[in-house]
PDB file of C-alpha atoms in Angstrom:
ATOM      1  CA  MET F   1      10.551  17.632  17.983  1.00  0.00           C
ATOM      2  CA  SER F   2       9.148  19.594  20.812  1.00  0.00           C
ATOM      3  CA  ASP F   3       6.019  20.690  21.398  1.00  0.00           C
ATOM      4  CA  SER F   4       7.147  24.573  21.471  1.00  0.00           C
ATOM      5  CA  SER F   5       9.224  23.523  18.077  1.00  0.00           C
ATOM      6  CA  ASP F   6       5.640  22.757  17.083  1.00  0.00           C
ATOM      7  CA  ALA F   7       3.710  25.254  17.880  1.00  0.00           C
ATOM      8  CA  ALA F   8       6.617  27.662  15.889  1.00  0.00           C
ATOM      9  CA  GLN F   9       6.330  25.761  13.094  1.00  0.00           C
ATOM     10  CA  ALA F  10       2.802  25.513  13.008  1.00  0.00           C
ATOM     11  CA  ASP F  11       2.252  29.516  13.796  1.00  0.00           C
ATOM     12  CA  ARG F  12       5.026  29.812  10.907  1.00  0.00           C
ATOM     13  CA  ALA F  13       2.710  27.947   8.538  1.00  0.00           C
ATOM     14  CA  LEU F  14      -0.110  29.830   9.085  1.00  0.00           C
ATOM     15  CA  LYS F  15       1.640  33.563   8.829  1.00  0.00           C
ATOM     16  CA  ALA F  16       2.303  32.107   5.358  1.00  0.00           C
ATOM     17  CA  ARG F  17      -1.024  31.025   4.541  1.00  0.00           C
ATOM     18  CA  HIS F  18      -2.312  34.751   5.427  1.00  0.00           C
ATOM     19  CA  ARG F  19       0.512  36.259   3.446  1.00  0.00           C
ATOM     20  CA  ALA F  20      -0.480  34.775   0.577  1.00  0.00           C
ATOM     21  CA  MET F  21      -4.395  35.121   0.809  1.00  0.00           C
ATOM     22  CA  TRP F  22      -3.562  38.677   1.302  1.00  0.00           C
ATOM     23  CA  ALA F  23      -1.566  38.846  -2.220  1.00  0.00           C
ATOM     24  CA  LEU F  24      -4.488  37.068  -3.854  1.00  0.00           C
ATOM     25  CA  GLY F  25      -6.768  39.466  -6.154  1.00  0.00           C
ATOM     26  CA  ASP F  26      -6.292  43.226  -5.422  1.00  0.00           C
ATOM     27  CA  TYR F  27      -6.967  44.164  -1.868  1.00  0.00           C
ATOM     28  CA  PRO F  28      -4.940  47.970  -2.849  1.00  0.00           C
ATOM     29  CA  LEU F  29      -8.295  48.305  -5.265  1.00  0.00           C
ATOM     30  CA  VAL F  30     -10.931  47.331  -2.158  1.00  0.00           C
ATOM     31  CA  ALA F  31      -9.134  50.116   0.117  1.00  0.00           C
ATOM     32  CA  THR F  32      -9.026  52.751  -3.255  1.00  0.00           C
ATOM     33  CA  ASP F  33     -12.410  52.001  -4.740  1.00  0.00           C
ATOM     34  CA  VAL F  34     -14.961  50.627  -1.854  1.00  0.00           C
ATOM     35  CA  ILE F  35     -13.693  51.725   1.779  1.00  0.00           C
ATOM     36  CA  PRO F  36     -11.801  55.094   0.735  1.00  0.00           C
ATOM     37  CA  ASP F  37     -13.066  57.024   3.712  1.00  0.00           C
ATOM     38  CA  LEU F  38     -12.668  54.437   6.422  1.00  0.00           C
ATOM     39  CA  GLY F  39      -8.836  55.236   6.925  1.00  0.00           C
ATOM     40  CA  PRO F  40      -9.140  59.078   6.960  1.00  0.00           C
ATOM     41  CA  ALA F  41     -12.041  58.916   9.804  1.00  0.00           C
ATOM     42  CA  LEU F  42      -9.717  56.520  11.700  1.00  0.00           C
ATOM     43  CA  VAL F  43      -6.904  59.060  11.502  1.00  0.00           C
ATOM     44  CA  ARG F  44      -9.108  61.766  12.214  1.00  0.00           C
ATOM     45  CA  GLU F  45     -11.145  60.410  15.257  1.00  0.00           C
ATOM     46  CA  SER F  46      -7.480  59.522  16.780  1.00  0.00           C
ATOM     47  CA  GLY F  47      -6.185  62.635  16.943  1.00  0.00           C
ATOM     48  CA  VAL F  48      -3.658  62.483  14.463  1.00  0.00           C
ATOM     49  CA  ARG F  49      -1.601  66.026  14.274  1.00  0.00           C
ATOM     50  CA  PRO F  50       1.692  67.247  12.415  1.00  0.00           C
ATOM     51  CA  GLY F  51       4.637  65.348  14.180  1.00  0.00           C
ATOM     52  CA  THR F  52       2.406  62.909  16.174  1.00  0.00           C
ATOM     53  CA  ARG F  53       4.853  59.824  15.863  1.00  0.00           C
ATOM     54  CA  VAL F  54       2.242  56.746  14.342  1.00  0.00           C
ATOM     55  CA  LEU F  55       2.287  52.816  13.886  1.00  0.00           C
ATOM     56  CA  ASP F  56      -0.432  52.001  11.442  1.00  0.00           C
ATOM     57  CA  VAL F  57      -0.213  48.145  11.865  1.00  0.00           C
ATOM     58  CA  ALA F  58      -1.476  45.587   9.647  1.00  0.00           C
ATOM     59  CA  ALA F  59      -1.770  48.566   7.373  1.00  0.00           C
ATOM     60  CA  GLY F  60      -1.784  46.691   3.713  1.00  0.00           C
ATOM     61  CA  SER F  61      -1.591  49.474   1.226  1.00  0.00           C
ATOM     62  CA  GLY F  62      -1.954  52.580   3.573  1.00  0.00           C
ATOM     63  CA  ASN F  63      -5.613  53.469   3.643  1.00  0.00           C
ATOM     64  CA  ALA F  64      -5.003  54.554   6.968  1.00  0.00           C
ATOM     65  CA  ALA F  65      -1.446  55.521   6.644  1.00  0.00           C
ATOM     66  CA  ILE F  66      -1.062  57.731   4.012  1.00  0.00           C
ATOM     67  CA  PRO F  67      -3.957  59.759   5.362  1.00  0.00           C
ATOM     68  CA  ALA F  68      -1.847  59.914   8.631  1.00  0.00           C
ATOM     69  CA  ALA F  69       1.150  61.142   6.575  1.00  0.00           C
ATOM     70  CA  LEU F  70      -0.547  63.969   4.545  1.00  0.00           C
ATOM     71  CA  GLU F  71      -1.550  65.455   8.056  1.00  0.00           C
ATOM     72  CA  GLY F  72       2.349  65.924   8.766  1.00  0.00           C
ATOM     73  CA  ALA F  73       2.657  62.734  11.073  1.00  0.00           C
ATOM     74  CA  ASP F  74       5.956  60.646  11.126  1.00  0.00           C
ATOM     75  CA  VAL F  75       4.587  57.384   9.815  1.00  0.00           C
ATOM     76  CA  VAL F  76       5.530  53.648  10.161  1.00  0.00           C
ATOM     77  CA  ALA F  77       3.226  51.142   8.320  1.00  0.00           C
ATOM     78  CA  VAL F  78       3.711  47.416   8.718  1.00  0.00           C
ATOM     79  CA  ASP F  79       2.335  44.551   7.111  1.00  0.00           C
ATOM     80  CA  LEU F  80       3.005  41.111   6.751  1.00  0.00           C
ATOM     81  CA  THR F  81       1.939  41.088   3.129  1.00  0.00           C
ATOM     82  CA  PRO F  82       5.397  42.715   1.071  1.00  0.00           C
ATOM     83  CA  GLU F  83       2.872  42.517  -1.978  1.00  0.00           C
ATOM     84  CA  LEU F  84       0.682  45.384  -0.105  1.00  0.00           C
ATOM     85  CA  LEU F  85       3.700  47.365   1.184  1.00  0.00           C
ATOM     86  CA  GLU F  86       5.071  47.597  -2.229  1.00  0.00           C
ATOM     87  CA  ALA F  87       1.129  48.613  -3.719  1.00  0.00           C
ATOM     88  CA  GLY F  88       1.092  51.443  -0.507  1.00  0.00           C
ATOM     89  CA  ARG F  89       4.935  52.726  -1.600  1.00  0.00           C
ATOM     90  CA  HIS F  90       3.175  53.579  -5.074  1.00  0.00           C
ATOM     91  CA  LEU F  91       0.093  54.975  -3.907  1.00  0.00           C
ATOM     92  CA  ALA F  92       1.748  57.179  -1.363  1.00  0.00           C
ATOM     93  CA  ALA F  93       4.033  58.539  -4.102  1.00  0.00           C
ATOM     94  CA  GLU F  94       1.384  59.419  -5.983  1.00  0.00           C
ATOM     95  CA  ARG F  95       0.091  61.198  -3.210  1.00  0.00           C
ATOM     96  CA  GLY F  96       3.006  62.813  -2.447  1.00  0.00           C
ATOM     97  CA  ALA F  97       3.019  61.313   1.137  1.00  0.00           C
ATOM     98  CA  GLU F  98       6.264  60.566   2.849  1.00  0.00           C
ATOM     99  CA  LEU F  99       6.492  57.292   4.996  1.00  0.00           C
ATOM    100  CA  GLU F 100       8.290  54.204   6.504  1.00  0.00           C
ATOM    101  CA  TRP F 101       7.061  50.681   5.311  1.00  0.00           C
ATOM    102  CA  ARG F 102       8.268  48.076   6.830  1.00  0.00           C
ATOM    103  CA  GLU F 103       7.434  43.737   6.955  1.00  0.00           C
ATOM    104  CA  ALA F 104       6.528  42.974  10.237  1.00  0.00           C
ATOM    105  CA  ASP F 105       3.510  40.434  11.628  1.00  0.00           C
ATOM    106  CA  ALA F 106       1.527  42.345  13.825  1.00  0.00           C
ATOM    107  CA  GLU F 107       1.591  39.621  16.629  1.00  0.00           C
ATOM    108  CA  GLU F 108       5.211  40.570  16.909  1.00  0.00           C
ATOM    109  CA  LEU F 109       6.379  43.832  16.353  1.00  0.00           C
ATOM    110  CA  PRO F 110       9.842  44.595  15.813  1.00  0.00           C
ATOM    111  CA  PHE F 111       9.880  47.940  17.673  1.00  0.00           C
ATOM    112  CA  PRO F 112      10.702  48.838  21.405  1.00  0.00           C
ATOM    113  CA  ASP F 113       8.264  49.515  24.092  1.00  0.00           C
ATOM    114  CA  ALA F 114       5.976  53.019  24.014  1.00  0.00           C
ATOM    115  CA  ASP F 115       7.496  53.405  20.896  1.00  0.00           C
ATOM    116  CA  PHE F 116       4.723  55.382  19.238  1.00  0.00           C
ATOM    117  CA  ASP F 117       2.246  58.455  20.471  1.00  0.00           C
ATOM    118  CA  THR F 118      -0.012  56.747  18.340  1.00  0.00           C
ATOM    119  CA  VAL F 119      -1.017  53.365  17.197  1.00  0.00           C
ATOM    120  CA  VAL F 120      -3.728  52.506  14.582  1.00  0.00           C
ATOM    121  CA  SER F 121      -5.434  49.789  12.580  1.00  0.00           C
ATOM    122  CA  CYS F 122      -7.663  49.841  10.012  1.00  0.00           C
ATOM    123  CA  VAL F 123      -9.594  46.704   9.356  1.00  0.00           C
ATOM    124  CA  GLY F 124      -6.291  44.866   9.445  1.00  0.00           C
ATOM    125  CA  VAL F 125      -4.977  43.723  12.751  1.00  0.00           C
ATOM    126  CA  MET F 126      -8.283  42.131  13.460  1.00  0.00           C
ATOM    127  CA  PHE F 127      -7.313  39.411  10.707  1.00  0.00           C
ATOM    128  CA  ALA F 128      -4.111  38.892  13.273  1.00  0.00           C
ATOM    129  CA  PRO F 129      -5.611  34.985  14.121  1.00  0.00           C
ATOM    130  CA  HIS F 130      -4.204  35.192  18.091  1.00  0.00           C
ATOM    131  CA  HIS F 131      -6.083  37.971  19.074  1.00  0.00           C
ATOM    132  CA  GLN F 132      -4.793  38.418  22.718  1.00  0.00           C
ATOM    133  CA  GLN F 133      -1.264  38.118  20.977  1.00  0.00           C
ATOM    134  CA  ALA F 134      -1.926  41.129  18.661  1.00  0.00           C
ATOM    135  CA  ALA F 135      -3.675  43.363  21.350  1.00  0.00           C
ATOM    136  CA  ASP F 136      -0.993  43.124  23.766  1.00  0.00           C
ATOM    137  CA  GLU F 137       1.641  44.136  20.993  1.00  0.00           C
ATOM    138  CA  LEU F 138      -0.721  47.283  19.901  1.00  0.00           C
ATOM    139  CA  VAL F 139      -0.190  47.993  23.686  1.00  0.00           C
ATOM    140  CA  ARG F 140       3.354  47.471  23.842  1.00  0.00           C
ATOM    141  CA  VAL F 141       4.929  49.719  21.327  1.00  0.00           C
ATOM    142  CA  CYS F 142       2.333  52.921  22.677  1.00  0.00           C
ATOM    143  CA  ARG F 143       3.655  55.111  24.853  1.00  0.00           C
ATOM    144  CA  PRO F 144       1.783  56.194  28.262  1.00  0.00           C
ATOM    145  CA  GLY F 145      -0.671  58.674  27.550  1.00  0.00           C
ATOM    146  CA  GLY F 146      -0.623  57.816  23.721  1.00  0.00           C
ATOM    147  CA  THR F 147      -3.585  56.592  21.499  1.00  0.00           C
ATOM    148  CA  ILE F 148      -4.969  53.451  20.466  1.00  0.00           C
ATOM    149  CA  GLY F 149      -7.238  53.231  17.614  1.00  0.00           C
ATOM    150  CA  LEU F 150      -9.315  50.832  15.699  1.00  0.00           C
ATOM    151  CA  ALA F 151     -11.450  50.423  12.924  1.00  0.00           C
ATOM    152  CA  ASN F 152     -13.074  46.723  12.887  1.00  0.00           C
ATOM    153  CA  TRP F 153     -15.894  45.415  11.077  1.00  0.00           C
ATOM    154  CA  THR F 154     -18.574  44.051  13.348  1.00  0.00           C
ATOM    155  CA  PRO F 155     -19.882  40.460  13.200  1.00  0.00           C
ATOM    156  CA  GLU F 156     -23.856  41.765  12.713  1.00  0.00           C
ATOM    157  CA  GLY F 157     -22.696  43.920  10.235  1.00  0.00           C
ATOM    158  CA  PHE F 158     -22.283  43.698   6.285  1.00  0.00           C
ATOM    159  CA  VAL F 159     -18.915  42.476   5.953  1.00  0.00           C
ATOM    160  CA  GLY F 160     -19.696  40.216   9.241  1.00  0.00           C
ATOM    161  CA  GLN F 161     -22.405  38.617   7.943  1.00  0.00           C
ATOM    162  CA  MET F 162     -20.055  38.125   4.414  1.00  0.00           C
ATOM    163  CA  PHE F 163     -17.684  35.706   6.269  1.00  0.00           C
ATOM    164  CA  THR F 164     -20.393  34.171   7.503  1.00  0.00           C
ATOM    165  CA  ALA F 165     -21.799  33.412   4.151  1.00  0.00           C
ATOM    166  CA  MET F 166     -18.409  31.902   3.307  1.00  0.00           C
ATOM    167  CA  ARG F 167     -17.652  30.071   6.609  1.00  0.00           C
ATOM    168  CA  PRO F 168     -19.468  26.375   5.028  1.00  0.00           C
ATOM    169  CA  TYR F 169     -16.659  26.576   1.757  1.00  0.00           C
ATOM    170  CA  ALA F 170     -14.064  27.538   3.442  1.00  0.00           C
ATOM    171  CA  PRO F 171     -11.488  25.093   4.971  1.00  0.00           C
ATOM    172  CA  PRO F 172     -11.475  24.558   9.172  1.00  0.00           C
ATOM    173  CA  PRO F 173      -9.700  27.326  10.871  1.00  0.00           C
ATOM    174  CA  PRO F 174      -6.406  25.991  12.451  1.00  0.00           C
ATOM    175  CA  PRO F 175      -6.427  25.424  16.279  1.00  0.00           C
ATOM    176  CA  GLY F 176      -6.286  28.543  18.356  1.00  0.00           C
ATOM    177  CA  ALA F 177      -7.006  31.447  15.401  1.00  0.00           C
ATOM    178  CA  GLN F 178      -9.867  33.139  16.161  1.00  0.00           C
ATOM    179  CA  PRO F 179     -12.727  34.975  14.120  1.00  0.00           C
ATOM    180  CA  ALA F 180     -11.697  38.389  12.553  1.00  0.00           C
ATOM    181  CA  PRO F 181     -14.801  40.074  13.214  1.00  0.00           C
ATOM    182  CA  LEU F 182     -15.142  39.373  17.257  1.00  0.00           C
ATOM    183  CA  TRP F 183     -12.843  42.592  16.992  1.00  0.00           C
ATOM    184  CA  GLY F 184     -15.937  44.428  15.872  1.00  0.00           C
ATOM    185  CA  ASP F 185     -17.670  43.207  19.149  1.00  0.00           C
ATOM    186  CA  GLU F 186     -17.095  46.367  21.915  1.00  0.00           C
ATOM    187  CA  SER F 187     -16.792  43.670  24.587  1.00  0.00           C
ATOM    188  CA  HIS F 188     -14.561  41.400  23.320  1.00  0.00           C
ATOM    189  CA  VAL F 189     -12.414  44.591  22.690  1.00  0.00           C
ATOM    190  CA  ARG F 190     -12.589  45.899  25.998  1.00  0.00           C
ATOM    191  CA  SER F 191     -11.081  42.764  27.067  1.00  0.00           C
ATOM    192  CA  LEU F 192      -8.122  42.226  24.989  1.00  0.00           C
ATOM    193  CA  LEU F 193      -6.923  45.625  25.928  1.00  0.00           C
ATOM    194  CA  GLY F 194      -8.143  45.192  29.812  1.00  0.00           C
ATOM    195  CA  ASP F 195      -6.804  47.933  32.216  1.00  0.00           C
ATOM    196  CA  ARG F 196      -3.751  48.662  30.097  1.00  0.00           C
ATOM    197  CA  VAL F 197      -6.036  51.404  28.952  1.00  0.00           C
ATOM    198  CA  THR F 198      -8.304  54.183  29.817  1.00  0.00           C
ATOM    199  CA  GLY F 199     -11.111  56.506  28.143  1.00  0.00           C
ATOM    200  CA  VAL F 200     -12.301  53.796  25.756  1.00  0.00           C
ATOM    201  CA  ASP F 201     -14.666  55.191  23.431  1.00  0.00           C
ATOM    202  CA  ALA F 202     -16.577  52.437  21.106  1.00  0.00           C
ATOM    203  CA  ARG F 203     -18.814  53.404  18.904  1.00  0.00           C
ATOM    204  CA  ARG F 204     -20.688  51.704  15.773  1.00  0.00           C
ATOM    205  CA  ARG F 205     -20.456  53.636  12.665  1.00  0.00           C
ATOM    206  CA  MET F 206     -21.890  52.945   9.070  1.00  0.00           C
ATOM    207  CA  LEU F 207     -19.825  53.350   6.325  1.00  0.00           C
ATOM    208  CA  ARG F 208     -21.282  54.409   3.133  1.00  0.00           C
ATOM    209  CA  VAL F 209     -20.016  52.174  -0.118  1.00  0.00           C
ATOM    210  CA  ASP F 210     -21.860  53.231  -3.053  1.00  0.00           C
ATOM    211  CA  ARG F 211     -19.097  51.165  -5.506  1.00  0.00           C
ATOM    212  CA  PHE F 212     -21.520  49.092  -6.728  1.00  0.00           C
ATOM    213  CA  SER F 213     -24.763  49.218  -8.683  1.00  0.00           C
ATOM    214  CA  ARG F 214     -26.050  45.092  -8.542  1.00  0.00           C
ATOM    215  CA  PRO F 215     -25.330  42.711  -6.290  1.00  0.00           C
ATOM    216  CA  GLU F 216     -23.465  40.463  -8.905  1.00  0.00           C
ATOM    217  CA  GLU F 217     -21.477  43.448  -9.668  1.00  0.00           C
ATOM    218  CA  PHE F 218     -20.567  42.899  -5.866  1.00  0.00           C
ATOM    219  CA  ARG F 219     -20.167  39.092  -6.155  1.00  0.00           C
ATOM    220  CA  GLU F 220     -17.687  39.184  -8.756  1.00  0.00           C
ATOM    221  CA  PHE F 221     -15.490  42.300  -7.443  1.00  0.00           C
ATOM    222  CA  PHE F 222     -15.266  40.756  -4.335  1.00  0.00           C
ATOM    223  CA  LYS F 223     -14.759  37.336  -6.237  1.00  0.00           C
ATOM    224  CA  ASN F 224     -11.623  38.340  -8.090  1.00  0.00           C
ATOM    225  CA  CYS F 225      -9.896  41.096  -5.817  1.00  0.00           C
ATOM    226  CA  TYR F 226     -10.717  40.577  -1.619  1.00  0.00           C
ATOM    227  CA  GLY F 227      -8.080  37.943  -0.454  1.00  0.00           C
ATOM    228  CA  PRO F 228     -10.127  35.831   1.558  1.00  0.00           C
ATOM    229  CA  THR F 229     -13.245  35.726  -0.605  1.00  0.00           C
ATOM    230  CA  VAL F 230     -10.639  34.711  -3.692  1.00  0.00           C
ATOM    231  CA  ALA F 231      -9.623  31.801  -1.084  1.00  0.00           C
ATOM    232  CA  VAL F 232     -12.601  30.483  -0.562  1.00  0.00           C
ATOM    233  CA  TYR F 233     -13.455  30.293  -4.219  1.00  0.00           C
ATOM    234  CA  GLY F 234     -10.095  28.514  -4.518  1.00  0.00           C
ATOM    235  CA  ALA F 235     -11.101  25.958  -1.671  1.00  0.00           C
ATOM    236  CA  VAL F 236     -13.963  24.927  -3.835  1.00  0.00           C
ATOM    237  CA  ALA F 237     -13.475  25.932  -7.040  1.00  0.00           C
ATOM    238  CA  ASP F 238     -13.255  21.792  -8.321  1.00  0.00           C
ATOM    239  CA  ASP F 239     -16.451  21.675  -7.143  1.00  0.00           C
ATOM    240  CA  PRO F 240     -19.335  23.653  -9.566  1.00  0.00           C
ATOM    241  CA  ASP F 241     -22.099  23.264  -7.137  1.00  0.00           C
ATOM    242  CA  LYS F 242     -20.210  24.702  -4.113  1.00  0.00           C
ATOM    243  CA  VAL F 243     -18.975  27.347  -6.995  1.00  0.00           C
ATOM    244  CA  THR F 244     -23.041  28.063  -7.486  1.00  0.00           C
ATOM    245  CA  ALA F 245     -24.051  28.053  -3.934  1.00  0.00           C
ATOM    246  CA  LEU F 246     -21.505  30.417  -2.726  1.00  0.00           C
ATOM    247  CA  ASP F 247     -22.172  32.808  -5.850  1.00  0.00           C
ATOM    248  CA  ALA F 248     -25.841  33.273  -4.700  1.00  0.00           C
ATOM    249  CA  ALA F 249     -25.040  33.465  -0.911  1.00  0.00           C
ATOM    250  CA  LEU F 250     -22.983  36.414  -1.867  1.00  0.00           C
ATOM    251  CA  THR F 251     -25.415  37.719  -4.404  1.00  0.00           C
ATOM    252  CA  ASP F 252     -28.367  37.326  -2.044  1.00  0.00           C
ATOM    253  CA  LEU F 253     -26.403  38.843   0.899  1.00  0.00           C
ATOM    254  CA  ALA F 254     -25.891  42.077  -1.604  1.00  0.00           C
ATOM    255  CA  ALA F 255     -29.089  42.170  -2.751  1.00  0.00           C
ATOM    256  CA  GLN F 256     -30.163  42.675   0.887  1.00  0.00           C
ATOM    257  CA  HIS F 257     -28.178  45.337   1.530  1.00  0.00           C
ATOM    258  CA  LEU F 258     -27.929  47.647  -1.710  1.00  0.00           C
ATOM    259  CA  ALA F 259     -30.555  49.953  -2.198  1.00  0.00           C
ATOM    260  CA  HIS F 260     -30.526  52.603  -4.736  1.00  0.00           C
ATOM    261  CA  GLY F 261     -27.049  52.275  -5.618  1.00  0.00           C
ATOM    262  CA  ALA F 262     -25.268  51.846  -2.029  1.00  0.00           C
ATOM    263  CA  MET F 263     -24.576  49.800   1.094  1.00  0.00           C
ATOM    264  CA  GLU F 264     -24.299  50.954   4.726  1.00  0.00           C
ATOM    265  CA  TRP F 265     -21.224  48.553   6.209  1.00  0.00           C
ATOM    266  CA  GLU F 266     -21.034  48.729  10.000  1.00  0.00           C
ATOM    267  CA  TYR F 267     -17.652  48.938  12.077  1.00  0.00           C
ATOM    268  CA  LEU F 268     -16.565  49.173  15.489  1.00  0.00           C
ATOM    269  CA  LEU F 269     -14.221  52.446  15.865  1.00  0.00           C
ATOM    270  CA  VAL F 270     -12.590  52.692  18.724  1.00  0.00           C
ATOM    271  CA  THR F 271      -9.810  54.826  20.596  1.00  0.00           C
ATOM    272  CA  ALA F 272      -8.779  54.343  23.786  1.00  0.00           C
ATOM    273  CA  GLU F 273      -5.145  56.171  25.762  1.00  0.00           C
ATOM    274  CA  ARG F 274      -2.626  54.174  26.941  1.00  0.00           C
ATOM    275  CA  THR F 275      -2.128  53.971  30.639  1.00  0.00           C
ATOM    276  CA  PRO F 276       1.332  54.539  32.434  1.00  0.00           C
ATOM    277  CA  GLY F 277       3.040  51.701  33.871  1.00  0.00           C
TER     278      GLY F 277
END
């Protein structure tokens, strides 16, 4: 087998693991109960209006896509995980939002060049393993003069710290896969987008999360509902000492951030205009 065939096979296996990971737990519940304000904020800052043709990349269950559709935009939501798309369809129907849902890889989008006015991703594309490839696709499908809008967890914020806390218990990442929270670093995102965009506006913001009254409540919710956390617990399930240590790490982290029944989770909000050419 050739090197290119080996690489393609490895990439398919990696994407299959990602697809399976995000089907674990109940990410739609995370989106609706924990971070419901994040998608609407991204839609608002990206200037979505009635008639805007919008692509939501790694859309999950539609945290940004559904609010965009409710604004009157012409929305296509894509994600690698069919279970999340199905949940999104049900949520959209409940809220009276009309949009298109398609299974697609953020690193290989099935759309022509310059097909959308606005391309957004709400803590989604950051989890694609090959950052430059994903960024290239965001830029490619956005029309000249169009908007790219991103909301990504920062490395230093709560979610970035959570991934750091889980790292010792997780299997090693495959070769070439980059850490998701890097997308929350302004210099990294600017490097990924390069001179293909202009007017980059990158701001660190705080999302207030008031879903959890105790650190243990946060831990148990994420242990059961958030795919990456569910997967890490699965990796150490046969080692009670590691499970106990991971429990303690997540509880301690939540205790450091929880005050008066709320936490502040930092994210990077980026908007940019696609340059001509």
